[in-house]
Amino acid sequence: MDPEAKSVSKEADSKQGTPDNDALVLSRLSEQGVLTLTLNRPAQFNSLSQAMLTALQTALDGIDDSVRVLVLAANGRAFCAGHDLREMRAHADDETWQRDLFQQCSQVMQTLTSLPQPVVARVQGVAAAAGCQLVASCDLAVAADQATFGVSGINLGLFCSTPSVALSRNLSRKRAFQMLMSGDFISADTAVDWGLLNDCVSEASLDAAIEQWCITLCGKSRVAVSTGKRLFYEQLERPLEQAYDLASKAMACNMMAEDVTEGIDAFFAKRPPNWKHR
């Protein structure tokens, strides 16, 4: 294994001690079950090298039921500048290497979607190409108001094909095509308007905005959250009749959960629910 791939440093509260600041992905688990994975390659604008992707995939694969919410963050001025162009250029004539890289990246993006836990992107700087794809692959995204977003590969002669998958599932077709074909960057305000972000706030308020989302999500039934996330993505690409069939079955199954009985009883009793599955 590439030495860089030894990159995940876990700091569950303060019990695990000081994190390894040389790790490519830093990990911190709060008492409330909020896991924060922080891209930690700031000098390279957190570009997604093979080692970075391996580290991120390893961290995602290690998520268990102790985690209620995943926050994806980054150190430095950039959230993620996309793939590591120097590394890609060094293998320019090796199509197998390139294919493996993009498949590796695609697996990371699909893992974010398939996790039962909600994933919230905390974006503090530029998110370009595969970095923009990373934001689009998260379930929710909040950015500092100075953050910018773009899929600029076309300016290098390289259409951002894999980012287009996630982008076209967040934005309208014409907005996604506009970004992919122009290579222009958009502001955080525009990203909210176009559907890439849920919100943008001042940089000073970013942590508070992320915390509020975590409080909201952790306050819901774990069964309802995991059921809802799975169904949401399963039905999206189905024809209407199949989507309703899936949704009806999921809702009926969800109704069998103890948390639903508790939730309905709490509603009628006008009291907060005491979820069994937190």
Short mmCIF file of C-alpha atoms in Angstrom, two decimals:
data_model
loop_
_atom_site.label_atom_id
_atom_site.label_comp_id
_atom_site.label_asym_id
_atom_site.label_seq_id
_atom_site.Cartn_x
_atom_site.Cartn_y
_atom_site.Cartn_z
CA MET A 1 0.00 0.00 0.00
CA ASP A 2 1.10 3.53 -0.79
CA PRO A 3 2.47 5.08 2.44
CA GLU A 4 0.17 8.05 1.85
CA ALA A 5 -2.80 5.73 2.11
CA LYS A 6 -2.10 5.22 5.83
CA SER A 7 -4.12 8.29 6.35
CA VAL A 8 -7.10 7.96 8.60
CA SER A 9 -6.63 9.35 12.06
CA LYS A 10 -9.52 8.78 14.45
CA GLU A 11 -10.15 11.12 17.32
CA ALA A 12 -13.34 10.02 19.06
CA ASP A 13 -13.88 13.12 21.18
CA SER A 14 -10.62 13.59 23.10
CA LYS A 15 -10.38 9.95 24.22
CA GLN A 16 -8.29 8.89 21.26
CA GLY A 17 -5.67 11.56 21.87
CA THR A 18 -4.18 14.00 19.37
CA PRO A 19 -4.94 13.32 15.70
CA ASP A 20 -2.14 12.66 13.24
CA ASN A 21 -1.95 15.98 11.44
CA ASP A 22 0.00 14.37 8.59
CA ALA A 23 -2.94 12.10 7.77
CA LEU A 24 -4.73 12.73 4.49
CA VAL A 25 -8.13 12.33 6.13
CA LEU A 26 -8.70 13.33 9.74
CA SER A 27 -11.56 11.73 11.65
CA ARG A 28 -13.38 12.97 14.75
CA LEU A 29 -16.45 11.40 16.36
CA SER A 30 -18.51 13.45 18.81
CA GLU A 31 -20.48 12.11 21.76
CA GLN A 32 -23.64 12.81 19.78
CA GLY A 33 -22.53 10.51 16.97
CA VAL A 34 -21.45 13.15 14.48
CA LEU A 35 -18.45 11.91 12.52
CA THR A 36 -16.39 14.62 10.83
CA LEU A 37 -14.03 13.51 8.07
CA THR A 38 -11.67 16.30 7.09
CA LEU A 39 -9.67 16.31 3.88
CA ASN A 40 -6.17 17.23 4.99
CA ARG A 41 -4.01 18.01 1.99
CA PRO A 42 -4.23 21.80 2.16
CA ALA A 43 -0.99 22.58 0.32
CA GLN A 44 -2.39 20.69 -2.70
CA PHE A 45 -5.87 22.21 -2.24
CA ASN A 46 -7.10 18.80 -1.08
CA SER A 47 -6.83 17.37 -4.57
CA LEU A 48 -8.01 13.79 -4.91
CA SER A 49 -4.87 11.77 -5.46
CA GLN A 50 -5.11 7.99 -5.50
CA ALA A 51 -3.88 7.97 -1.92
CA MET A 52 -6.46 10.56 -0.85
CA LEU A 53 -9.26 8.55 -2.46
CA THR A 54 -8.00 5.38 -0.77
CA ALA A 55 -7.91 7.14 2.58
CA LEU A 56 -11.40 8.53 2.13
CA GLN A 57 -12.83 5.18 1.02
CA THR A 58 -11.19 3.47 4.01
CA ALA A 59 -12.75 6.01 6.36
CA LEU A 60 -16.19 5.61 4.77
CA ASP A 61 -15.97 1.82 4.90
CA GLY A 62 -15.21 2.03 8.62
CA ILE A 63 -18.43 3.85 9.50
CA ASP A 64 -20.64 1.86 11.87
CA ASP A 65 -23.86 2.34 13.84
CA SER A 66 -22.19 4.66 16.34
CA VAL A 67 -22.34 7.33 13.64
CA ARG A 68 -25.60 9.28 13.25
CA VAL A 69 -24.43 11.98 10.83
CA LEU A 70 -21.35 12.33 8.63
CA VAL A 71 -19.86 15.77 8.00
CA LEU A 72 -17.39 16.05 5.13
CA ALA A 73 -15.03 18.98 5.65
CA ALA A 74 -11.60 20.17 4.51
CA ASN A 75 -8.58 22.04 5.82
CA GLY A 76 -7.02 25.02 4.10
CA ARG A 77 -8.23 27.58 1.58
CA ALA A 78 -9.89 25.06 -0.73
CA PHE A 79 -12.54 22.44 -0.07
CA CYS A 80 -11.28 20.30 -2.94
CA ALA A 81 -9.68 21.31 -6.24
CA GLY A 82 -10.62 18.06 -7.96
CA HIS A 83 -8.26 15.34 -9.14
CA ASP A 84 -4.50 15.67 -8.74
CA LEU A 85 -3.53 16.92 -12.22
CA ARG A 86 0.20 16.31 -11.68
CA GLU A 87 -0.47 12.68 -10.79
CA MET A 88 -2.83 12.29 -13.75
CA ARG A 89 -0.34 13.88 -16.14
CA ALA A 90 2.36 11.46 -14.96
CA HIS A 91 0.16 8.60 -16.21
CA ALA A 92 -1.17 10.35 -19.30
CA ASP A 93 -0.44 7.40 -21.61
CA ASP A 94 -1.82 4.71 -19.31
CA GLU A 95 -5.55 4.31 -19.99
CA THR A 96 -5.87 1.46 -17.48
CA TRP A 97 -4.44 3.63 -14.70
CA GLN A 98 -6.79 6.48 -15.63
CA ARG A 99 -9.80 4.16 -15.72
CA ASP A 100 -8.90 2.72 -12.30
CA LEU A 101 -8.60 6.26 -10.90
CA PHE A 102 -12.04 7.33 -12.11
CA GLN A 103 -13.61 4.07 -10.98
CA GLN A 104 -12.03 4.56 -7.56
CA CYS A 105 -13.42 8.09 -7.39
CA SER A 106 -16.85 6.94 -8.56
CA GLN A 107 -16.89 4.31 -5.80
CA VAL A 108 -16.26 7.00 -3.18
CA MET A 109 -19.15 9.09 -4.54
CA GLN A 110 -21.51 6.10 -4.61
CA THR A 111 -20.53 5.14 -1.06
CA LEU A 112 -21.59 8.58 0.16
CA THR A 113 -25.01 8.01 -1.36
CA SER A 114 -25.37 4.42 -0.13
CA LEU A 115 -24.48 5.17 3.51
CA PRO A 116 -27.57 4.99 5.76
CA GLN A 117 -26.39 8.12 7.56
CA PRO A 118 -27.05 11.61 6.15
CA VAL A 119 -23.90 13.23 4.75
CA VAL A 120 -23.43 16.99 5.09
CA ALA A 121 -20.76 18.86 3.12
CA ARG A 122 -19.06 21.75 4.94
CA VAL A 123 -17.56 23.85 2.15
CA GLN A 124 -15.19 26.66 3.08
CA GLY A 125 -13.45 27.38 -0.24
CA VAL A 126 -13.24 26.43 -3.88
CA ALA A 127 -14.85 23.15 -4.98
CA ALA A 128 -13.70 22.36 -8.51
CA ALA A 129 -14.30 19.43 -10.88
CA ALA A 130 -14.28 16.26 -8.73
CA GLY A 131 -14.43 18.56 -5.70
CA CYS A 132 -17.71 19.94 -7.01
CA GLN A 133 -18.77 16.35 -7.64
CA LEU A 134 -17.98 15.59 -4.00
CA VAL A 135 -20.32 18.39 -2.85
CA ALA A 136 -23.05 17.19 -5.22
CA SER A 137 -22.68 13.63 -3.91
CA CYS A 138 -23.43 14.66 -0.33
CA ASP A 139 -27.04 14.66 0.84
CA LEU A 140 -26.87 18.21 2.17
CA ALA A 141 -24.36 21.00 1.62
CA VAL A 142 -23.68 24.30 3.34
CA ALA A 143 -20.92 26.67 2.22
CA ALA A 144 -19.23 29.85 3.30
CA ASP A 145 -20.47 32.75 1.20
CA GLN A 146 -17.03 33.20 -0.39
CA ALA A 147 -16.89 29.61 -1.68
CA THR A 148 -16.96 29.01 -5.43
CA PHE A 149 -17.97 26.03 -7.53
CA GLY A 150 -17.03 24.89 -11.00
CA VAL A 151 -16.42 21.94 -13.30
CA SER A 152 -13.63 23.45 -15.33
CA GLY A 153 -12.10 20.38 -16.95
CA ILE A 154 -13.38 21.49 -20.34
CA ASN A 155 -10.94 24.41 -20.19
CA LEU A 156 -8.16 21.78 -20.21
CA GLY A 157 -9.71 19.81 -23.05
CA LEU A 158 -11.17 17.28 -20.61
CA PHE A 159 -14.95 17.13 -20.22
CA CYS A 160 -15.88 16.46 -16.58
CA SER A 161 -17.77 13.27 -17.38
CA THR A 162 -17.84 11.70 -13.92
CA PRO A 163 -18.71 14.99 -12.15
CA SER A 164 -21.54 15.39 -14.65
CA VAL A 165 -23.30 12.37 -13.12
CA ALA A 166 -23.66 13.93 -9.68
CA LEU A 167 -24.11 17.46 -11.00
CA SER A 168 -26.98 16.55 -13.33
CA ARG A 169 -28.76 14.90 -10.40
CA ASN A 170 -28.64 18.12 -8.37
CA LEU A 171 -29.17 20.90 -10.89
CA SER A 172 -31.59 21.29 -13.76
CA ARG A 173 -30.25 19.84 -17.01
CA LYS A 174 -29.60 23.21 -18.58
CA ARG A 175 -27.80 24.60 -15.50
CA ALA A 176 -25.65 21.47 -15.23
CA PHE A 177 -24.84 21.59 -18.94
CA GLN A 178 -24.01 25.28 -18.66
CA MET A 179 -21.47 24.64 -15.91
CA LEU A 180 -19.96 21.64 -17.69
CA MET A 181 -19.64 23.34 -21.07
CA SER A 182 -18.56 26.80 -19.95
CA GLY A 183 -16.09 25.76 -17.26
CA ASP A 184 -17.09 28.93 -15.42
CA PHE A 185 -17.22 29.10 -11.64
CA ILE A 186 -20.36 30.15 -9.80
CA SER A 187 -20.71 31.83 -6.43
CA ALA A 188 -22.15 30.23 -3.32
CA ASP A 189 -25.30 32.35 -3.68
CA THR A 190 -25.76 31.08 -7.23
CA ALA A 191 -25.06 27.51 -6.11
CA VAL A 192 -27.93 27.82 -3.62
CA ASP A 193 -30.21 29.24 -6.30
CA TRP A 194 -29.31 26.47 -8.75
CA GLY A 195 -29.73 23.65 -6.22
CA LEU A 196 -26.15 22.59 -5.53
CA LEU A 197 -26.21 23.95 -1.97
CA ASN A 198 -28.84 24.07 0.75
CA ASP A 199 -27.48 27.32 2.16
CA CYS A 200 -24.54 29.69 2.25
CA VAL A 201 -23.55 31.66 5.32
CA SER A 202 -20.66 33.84 6.43
CA GLU A 203 -17.48 31.91 7.12
CA ALA A 204 -17.79 32.83 10.79
CA SER A 205 -21.23 31.21 10.89
CA LEU A 206 -20.34 28.06 8.93
CA ASP A 207 -19.67 25.80 11.91
CA ALA A 208 -22.87 26.94 13.63
CA ALA A 209 -24.89 26.21 10.49
CA ILE A 210 -23.39 22.72 10.21
CA GLU A 211 -24.00 22.10 13.91
CA GLN A 212 -27.65 23.07 13.54
CA TRP A 213 -28.09 20.54 10.75
CA CYS A 214 -26.42 17.87 12.90
CA ILE A 215 -28.70 18.67 15.85
CA THR A 216 -31.73 18.45 13.58
CA LEU A 217 -30.71 15.13 12.04
CA CYS A 218 -29.60 13.54 15.30
CA GLY A 219 -32.98 14.44 16.77
CA LYS A 220 -34.83 12.26 14.28
CA SER A 221 -35.50 8.53 14.46
CA ARG A 222 -32.56 6.57 13.06
CA VAL A 223 -35.01 4.17 11.38
CA ALA A 224 -36.87 6.98 9.64
CA VAL A 225 -33.66 8.68 8.49
CA SER A 226 -32.02 5.55 7.06
CA THR A 227 -35.27 4.36 5.46
CA GLY A 228 -35.88 7.78 3.97
CA LYS A 229 -32.41 8.21 2.52
CA ARG A 230 -32.42 4.78 0.89
CA LEU A 231 -35.88 5.26 -0.62
CA PHE A 232 -35.13 8.81 -1.77
CA TYR A 233 -32.28 7.71 -4.02
CA GLU A 234 -33.89 4.44 -5.13
CA GLN A 235 -37.02 6.12 -6.45
CA LEU A 236 -35.36 9.10 -8.13
CA GLU A 237 -34.46 7.36 -11.39
CA ARG A 238 -37.54 5.12 -11.57
CA PRO A 239 -40.63 5.67 -13.70
CA LEU A 240 -43.53 7.17 -11.71
CA GLU A 241 -45.42 3.90 -11.18
CA GLN A 242 -42.32 2.03 -10.00
CA ALA A 243 -41.33 4.95 -7.77
CA TYR A 244 -44.71 4.89 -6.02
CA ASP A 245 -44.52 1.11 -5.67
CA LEU A 246 -41.14 1.37 -3.99
CA ALA A 247 -42.33 4.23 -1.79
CA SER A 248 -45.51 2.41 -0.72
CA LYS A 249 -43.56 -0.69 0.30
CA ALA A 250 -40.95 1.39 2.15
CA MET A 251 -43.61 3.35 4.02
CA ALA A 252 -45.52 0.23 5.01
CA CYS A 253 -42.32 -1.35 6.29
CA ASN A 254 -41.40 1.84 8.13
CA MET A 255 -44.83 1.81 9.82
CA MET A 256 -43.87 -1.45 11.55
CA ALA A 257 -41.04 0.27 13.46
CA GLU A 258 -41.44 0.92 17.19
CA ASP A 259 -40.37 4.51 16.63
CA VAL A 260 -43.46 5.18 14.52
CA THR A 261 -45.76 3.98 17.29
CA GLU A 262 -43.87 6.19 19.72
CA GLY A 263 -43.95 9.14 17.34
CA ILE A 264 -47.71 8.94 16.79
CA ASP A 265 -48.40 8.46 20.52
CA ALA A 266 -46.18 11.46 21.29
CA PHE A 267 -48.02 13.54 18.69
CA PHE A 268 -51.40 12.83 20.26
CA ALA A 269 -50.02 13.33 23.78
CA LYS A 270 -48.44 16.63 22.67
CA ARG A 271 -45.01 15.64 24.03
CA PRO A 272 -41.56 15.15 22.45
CA PRO A 273 -41.01 11.59 21.17
CA ASN A 274 -38.64 9.30 23.02
CA TRP A 275 -37.04 7.48 20.10
CA LYS A 276 -35.96 3.90 20.72
CA HIS A 277 -33.58 4.01 17.75
CA ARG A 278 -31.38 7.07 18.16
#
